[in-house]
XYZ file of C-alpha atoms in Angstrom:
375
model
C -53.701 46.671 -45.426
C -52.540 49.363 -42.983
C -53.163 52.838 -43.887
C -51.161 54.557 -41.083
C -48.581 55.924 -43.561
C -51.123 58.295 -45.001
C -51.711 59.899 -41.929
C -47.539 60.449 -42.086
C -47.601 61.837 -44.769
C -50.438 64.164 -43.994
C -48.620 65.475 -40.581
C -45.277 66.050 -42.974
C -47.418 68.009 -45.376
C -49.166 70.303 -42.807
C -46.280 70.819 -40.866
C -43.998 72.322 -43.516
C -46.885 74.311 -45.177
C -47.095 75.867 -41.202
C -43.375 76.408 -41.479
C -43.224 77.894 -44.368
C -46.294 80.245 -43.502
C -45.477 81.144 -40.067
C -41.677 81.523 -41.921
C -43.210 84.259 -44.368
C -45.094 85.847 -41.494
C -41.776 86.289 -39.412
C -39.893 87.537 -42.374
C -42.445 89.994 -42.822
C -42.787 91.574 -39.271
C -39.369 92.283 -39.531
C -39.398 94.542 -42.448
C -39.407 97.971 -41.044
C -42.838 99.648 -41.932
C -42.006 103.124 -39.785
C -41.850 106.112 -41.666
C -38.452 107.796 -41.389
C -37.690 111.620 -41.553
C -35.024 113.400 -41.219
C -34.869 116.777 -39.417
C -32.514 119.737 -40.419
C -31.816 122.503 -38.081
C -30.766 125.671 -40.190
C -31.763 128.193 -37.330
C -29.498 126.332 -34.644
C -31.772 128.902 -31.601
C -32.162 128.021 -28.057
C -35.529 127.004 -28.885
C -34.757 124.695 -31.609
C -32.394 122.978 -30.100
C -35.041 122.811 -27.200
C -37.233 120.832 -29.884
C -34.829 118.690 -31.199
C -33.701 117.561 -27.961
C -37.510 116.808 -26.284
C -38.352 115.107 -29.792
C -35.105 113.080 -29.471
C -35.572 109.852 -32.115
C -39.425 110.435 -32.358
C -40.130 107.247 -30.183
C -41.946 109.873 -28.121
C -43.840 110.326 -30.427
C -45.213 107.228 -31.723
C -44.607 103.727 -32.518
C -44.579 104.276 -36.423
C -42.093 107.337 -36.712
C -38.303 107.460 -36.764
C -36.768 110.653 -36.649
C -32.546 111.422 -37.607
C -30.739 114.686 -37.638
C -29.040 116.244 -40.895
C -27.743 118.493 -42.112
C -29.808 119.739 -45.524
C -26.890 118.508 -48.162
C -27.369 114.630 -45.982
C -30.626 114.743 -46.130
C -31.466 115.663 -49.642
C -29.338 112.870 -50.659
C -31.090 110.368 -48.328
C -34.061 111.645 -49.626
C -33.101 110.730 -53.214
C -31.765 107.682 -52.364
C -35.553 106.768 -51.073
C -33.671 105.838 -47.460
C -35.656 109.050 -46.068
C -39.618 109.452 -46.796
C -39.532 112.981 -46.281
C -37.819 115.720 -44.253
C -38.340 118.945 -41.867
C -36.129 121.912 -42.176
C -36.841 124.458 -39.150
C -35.592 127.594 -41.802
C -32.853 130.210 -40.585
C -34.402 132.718 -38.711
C -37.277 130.776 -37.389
C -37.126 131.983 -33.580
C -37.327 135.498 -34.757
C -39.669 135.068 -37.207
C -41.652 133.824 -34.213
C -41.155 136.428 -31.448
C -41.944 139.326 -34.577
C -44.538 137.816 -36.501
C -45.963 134.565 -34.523
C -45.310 132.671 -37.116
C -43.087 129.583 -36.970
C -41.423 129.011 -40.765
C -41.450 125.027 -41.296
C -39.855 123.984 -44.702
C -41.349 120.145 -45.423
C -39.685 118.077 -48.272
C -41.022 114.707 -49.473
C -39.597 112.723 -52.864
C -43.017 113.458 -54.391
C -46.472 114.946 -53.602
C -48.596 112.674 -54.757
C -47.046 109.176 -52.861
C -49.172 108.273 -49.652
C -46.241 108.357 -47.424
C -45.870 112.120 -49.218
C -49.546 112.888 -48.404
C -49.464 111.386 -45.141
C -46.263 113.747 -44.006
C -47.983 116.530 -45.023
C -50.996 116.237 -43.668
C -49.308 115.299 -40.185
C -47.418 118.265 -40.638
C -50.121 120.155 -40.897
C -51.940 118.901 -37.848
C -48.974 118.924 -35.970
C -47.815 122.545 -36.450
C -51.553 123.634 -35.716
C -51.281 122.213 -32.950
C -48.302 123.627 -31.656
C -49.356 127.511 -32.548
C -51.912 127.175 -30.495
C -49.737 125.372 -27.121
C -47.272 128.277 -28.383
C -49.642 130.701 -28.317
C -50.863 129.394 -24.755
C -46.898 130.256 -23.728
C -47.434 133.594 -25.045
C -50.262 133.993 -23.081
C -48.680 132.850 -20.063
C -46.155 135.348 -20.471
C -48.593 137.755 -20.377
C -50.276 137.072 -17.801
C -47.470 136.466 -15.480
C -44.690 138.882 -16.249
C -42.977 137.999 -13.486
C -41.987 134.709 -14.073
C -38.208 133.944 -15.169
C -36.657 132.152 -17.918
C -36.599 128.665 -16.582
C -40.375 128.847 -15.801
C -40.883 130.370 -18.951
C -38.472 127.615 -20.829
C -40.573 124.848 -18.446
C -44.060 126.002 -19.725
C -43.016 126.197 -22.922
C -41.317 122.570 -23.010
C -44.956 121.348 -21.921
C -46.412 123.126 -24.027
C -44.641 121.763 -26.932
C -45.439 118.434 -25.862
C -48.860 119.158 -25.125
C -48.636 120.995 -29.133
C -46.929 117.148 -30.526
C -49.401 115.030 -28.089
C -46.296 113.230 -26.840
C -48.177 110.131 -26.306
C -48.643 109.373 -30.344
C -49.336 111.932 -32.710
C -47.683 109.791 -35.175
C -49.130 106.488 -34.473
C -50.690 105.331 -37.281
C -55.095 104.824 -36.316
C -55.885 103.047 -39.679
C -58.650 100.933 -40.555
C -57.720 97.340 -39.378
C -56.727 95.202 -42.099
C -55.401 91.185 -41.900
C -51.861 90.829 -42.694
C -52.237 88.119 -45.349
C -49.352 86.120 -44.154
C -51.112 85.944 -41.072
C -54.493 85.708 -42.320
C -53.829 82.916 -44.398
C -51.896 80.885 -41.591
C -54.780 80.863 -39.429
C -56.702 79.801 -42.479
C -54.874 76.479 -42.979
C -54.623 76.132 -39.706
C -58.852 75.903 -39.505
C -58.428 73.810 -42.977
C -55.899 71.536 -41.027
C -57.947 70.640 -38.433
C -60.647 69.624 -40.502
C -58.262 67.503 -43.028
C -56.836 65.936 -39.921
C -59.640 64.932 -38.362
C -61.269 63.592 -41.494
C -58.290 61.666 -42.523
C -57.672 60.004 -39.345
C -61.916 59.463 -39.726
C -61.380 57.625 -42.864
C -58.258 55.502 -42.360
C -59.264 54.240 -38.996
C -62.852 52.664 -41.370
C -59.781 51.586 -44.100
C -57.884 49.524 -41.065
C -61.067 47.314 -40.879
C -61.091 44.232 -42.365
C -64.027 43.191 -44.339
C -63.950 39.617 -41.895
C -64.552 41.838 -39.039
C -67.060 43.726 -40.649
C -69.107 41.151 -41.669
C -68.556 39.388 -38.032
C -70.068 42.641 -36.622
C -72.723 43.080 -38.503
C -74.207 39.820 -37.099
C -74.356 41.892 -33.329
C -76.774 44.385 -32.396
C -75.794 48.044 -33.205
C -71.885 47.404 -33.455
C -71.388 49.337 -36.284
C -72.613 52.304 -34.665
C -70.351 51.922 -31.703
C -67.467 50.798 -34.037
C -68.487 55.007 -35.804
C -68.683 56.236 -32.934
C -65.358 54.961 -31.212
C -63.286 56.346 -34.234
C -65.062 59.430 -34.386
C -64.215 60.211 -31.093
C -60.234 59.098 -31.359
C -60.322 60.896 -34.500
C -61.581 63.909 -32.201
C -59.010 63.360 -29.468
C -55.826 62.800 -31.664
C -56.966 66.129 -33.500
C -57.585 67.936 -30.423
C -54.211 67.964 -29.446
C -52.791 68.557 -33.067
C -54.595 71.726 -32.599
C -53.444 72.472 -29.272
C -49.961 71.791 -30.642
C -50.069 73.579 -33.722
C -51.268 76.655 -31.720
C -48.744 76.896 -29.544
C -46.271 77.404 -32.497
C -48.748 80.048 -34.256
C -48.599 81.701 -31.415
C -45.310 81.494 -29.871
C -43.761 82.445 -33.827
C -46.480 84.586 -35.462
C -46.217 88.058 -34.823
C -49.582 88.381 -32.715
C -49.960 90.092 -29.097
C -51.969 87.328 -28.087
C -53.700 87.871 -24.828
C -53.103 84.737 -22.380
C -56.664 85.284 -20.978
C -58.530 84.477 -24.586
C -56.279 80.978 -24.177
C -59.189 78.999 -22.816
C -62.194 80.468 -24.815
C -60.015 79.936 -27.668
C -59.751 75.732 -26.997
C -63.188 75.781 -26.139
C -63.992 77.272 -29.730
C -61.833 74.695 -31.276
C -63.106 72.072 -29.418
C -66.894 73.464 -30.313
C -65.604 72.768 -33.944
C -64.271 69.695 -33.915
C -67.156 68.640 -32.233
C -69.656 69.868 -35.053
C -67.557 68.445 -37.242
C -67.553 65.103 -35.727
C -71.141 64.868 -35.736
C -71.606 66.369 -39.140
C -69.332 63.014 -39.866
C -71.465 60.918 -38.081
C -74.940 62.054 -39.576
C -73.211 61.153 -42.387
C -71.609 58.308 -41.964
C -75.213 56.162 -40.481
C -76.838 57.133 -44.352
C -76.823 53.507 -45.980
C -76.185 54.756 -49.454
C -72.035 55.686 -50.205
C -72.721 57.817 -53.547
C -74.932 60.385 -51.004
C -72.341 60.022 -48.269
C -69.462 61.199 -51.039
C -71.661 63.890 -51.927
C -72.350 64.861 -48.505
C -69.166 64.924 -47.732
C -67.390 66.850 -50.830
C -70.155 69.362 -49.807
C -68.973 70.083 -46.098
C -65.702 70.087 -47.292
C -66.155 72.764 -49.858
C -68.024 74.426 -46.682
C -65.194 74.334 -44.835
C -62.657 74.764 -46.765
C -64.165 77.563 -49.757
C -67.487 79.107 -47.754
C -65.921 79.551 -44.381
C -63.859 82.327 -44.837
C -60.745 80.693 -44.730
C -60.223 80.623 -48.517
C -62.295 83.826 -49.647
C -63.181 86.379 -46.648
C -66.631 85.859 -45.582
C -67.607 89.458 -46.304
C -67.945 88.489 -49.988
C -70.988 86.287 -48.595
C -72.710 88.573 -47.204
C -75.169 89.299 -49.730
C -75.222 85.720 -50.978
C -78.159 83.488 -50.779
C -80.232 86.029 -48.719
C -76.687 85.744 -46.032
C -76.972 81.940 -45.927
C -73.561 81.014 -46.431
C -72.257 84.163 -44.366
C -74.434 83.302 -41.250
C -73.482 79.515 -41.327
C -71.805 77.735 -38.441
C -68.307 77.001 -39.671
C -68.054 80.734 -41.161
C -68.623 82.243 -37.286
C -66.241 79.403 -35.998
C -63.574 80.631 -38.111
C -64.223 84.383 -37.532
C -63.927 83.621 -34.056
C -61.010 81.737 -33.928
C -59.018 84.919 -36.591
C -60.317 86.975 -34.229
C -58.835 85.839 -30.797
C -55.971 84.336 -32.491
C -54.968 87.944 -34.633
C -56.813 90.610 -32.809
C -58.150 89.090 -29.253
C -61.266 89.985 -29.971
C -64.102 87.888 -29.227
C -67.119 87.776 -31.218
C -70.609 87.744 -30.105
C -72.716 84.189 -31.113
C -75.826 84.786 -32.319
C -78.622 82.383 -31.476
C -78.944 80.905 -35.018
C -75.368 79.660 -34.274
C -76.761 77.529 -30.978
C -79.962 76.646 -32.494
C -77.863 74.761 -35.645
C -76.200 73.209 -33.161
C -78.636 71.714 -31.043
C -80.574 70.320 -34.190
C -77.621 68.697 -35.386
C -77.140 66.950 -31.956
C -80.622 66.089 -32.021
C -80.695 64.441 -35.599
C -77.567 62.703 -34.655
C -79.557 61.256 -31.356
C -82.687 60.435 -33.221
C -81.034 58.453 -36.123
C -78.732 56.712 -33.270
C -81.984 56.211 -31.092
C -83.821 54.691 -34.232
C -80.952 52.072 -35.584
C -80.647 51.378 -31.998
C -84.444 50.170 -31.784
C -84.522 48.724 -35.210
């Protein structure tokens, strides 16, 4: 009896679980994450208007800051309403208190002081305004030094120094630790879990289509049911190849990655690597005579695969597991490698272990072929 409807229903599965993944993923890219402050200017000088004007809607400033004017009764009330994370008021009086006393009177107001966004507005604060005492102070010192110049020099050195003070180019761009999105993280991981399930479904219902005539009529030639392993294993490989290649294209023409079109071809080799490991894992399988070892065998890749890769629980909590064992074994770097490109388009380094595994698996698989061969 034909099988083929499994392998239907298999596709339909995958492809809505992708959906619905790459779905979530979009959804949540388009949440805004910037932090948003408002800016109230109670001294209404020359020079703060001079700010205001170069800082503009903080976009100058970084990728993960949005900046609006208020006035301080709008912006307390945005504040409360949690539609602000925190505001600047440049306090009346500011320019004078300045040019007198060299300082430069910054009132900061968050909803709390103990929130991270709160912490993190301070601190930046902070940095910023030290930052800009000491470009100030450069002005100052230009001044000095060259009495002579007018007021739109002056106003032009002091413009650059206020950028120079900000470090126009991102002094609000967030630099944290790199962390996986989990949406994303997790799409990539049933993608790696798909391939695998694809391949070894089409693996198994190609050996279902056979009927037990033709098995028995091939048994009675010379190393046909080798060749009859071998031929499915490598459709199996083909018609999964270009799932994958498919599949990709929609992770990354949907998921919210800045993937690099020059990691495209060490990225198919990768996945072709794996599906190739795979398929003679399969095979080395497949050629033991006894079925209860080859469905023990074969839960036991899976659970490799699909639990000790990474691509259910993060690798890292391997590390330290059977001497690094499970974190050092093939399918764990393939999987790295493929987040990696895929997420961050970075490219990991093989280690030899990875090659040497490799080569001994093609060489058991060419032994045990060699030896039924000459049996």
């Amino acid at each position: 009896m034909k099988k083929w409807y499994l392998l239907v229903y298999i596709l339909v599965l995958l492809f809505v679980l992708f959906a619905t993944l790459i779905g979530l993923s979009v959804m949540k890219s388009q949440e805004d994450d910037k932090f948003s402050i408002g800016l109230v200017d109670e001294d209404q000088s020359r020079e703060t208007k001079l700010i205001l004007d170069a800082i503009g809607d903080g976009k100058s400033m970084g990728n993960d800051i949005e900046l609006k004017q208020f006035d301080a009764v709008t912006a307390n009330y945005e504040l409360k309403q949690h539609h602000l994370d925190g505001y600047f008021v440049f306090d009346q009086g500011m320019t004078d208190a300045f040019y007198k006393q060299g300082a430069l009177p910054i009132s900061v107001y968050t909803y709390d002081k103990t929130s991270l966004e709160s912490i993190i507005i301070y601190q930046l604060t902070n940095s910023v305004y030290s930052r800009l005492m000491l470009s100030i102070g450069g002005a100052g010192a230009y001044k000095a030094l060259y009495p002579e110049s007018n007021d739109d020099a002056m106003l032009m050195m002091m413009t650059d120094m206020l950028f120079t003070g900000l470090n126009r180019n991102g002094a609000f761009d967030e630099q944290a630790i790199k962390l996986y999105d989990n949406y994303q993280y997790y799409t990539v991981s049933v993608y790696f879990i798909s391939i695998y399930v694809l391949f070894l479904s089409l693996f198994n219902i190609l050996k279902m289509n056979q009927a037990h005539a033709l098995k028995e009529r091939l048994s009675l030639f010379h190393f046909s049911f080798e060749k009859l392993t071998l031929t499915r294993g490598l459709i199996s490989v083909w018609y999964t190849f270009i799932f994958s290649i498919i599949v990709l294209y929609l992770l990354l023409k949907y998921l919210d990655v800045s993937f690099e079109s020059y990691n495209l071809m060490p990225l198919l080799i990768i996945l072709l690597l794996y599906l190739i490991m795979i398929f003679v894992v399969m095979m080395l399988i497949e050629l033991v005579n006894n079925e209860t070892i080859q469905l023990i065998l074969k839960v036991m890749i899976t659970g490799l695969i699909i639990l000790l890769s990474g691509a259910t629980i993060p690798s890292i909590y391997f590390k330290d597991v059977l001497g690094g064992i499970l974190y050092h074994q093939p399918f764990s770097h393939i999987f790295n490698k493929v987040l990696e490109l895929i997420l961050n388009n970075y490219f990991i380094k093989t280690p030899g272990l990875f090659y040497v595994i490799c080569f001994v698996l093609l060489i058991l698989l060419m032994i045990q072929l060699i030896w039924r061969y000459r049996r």
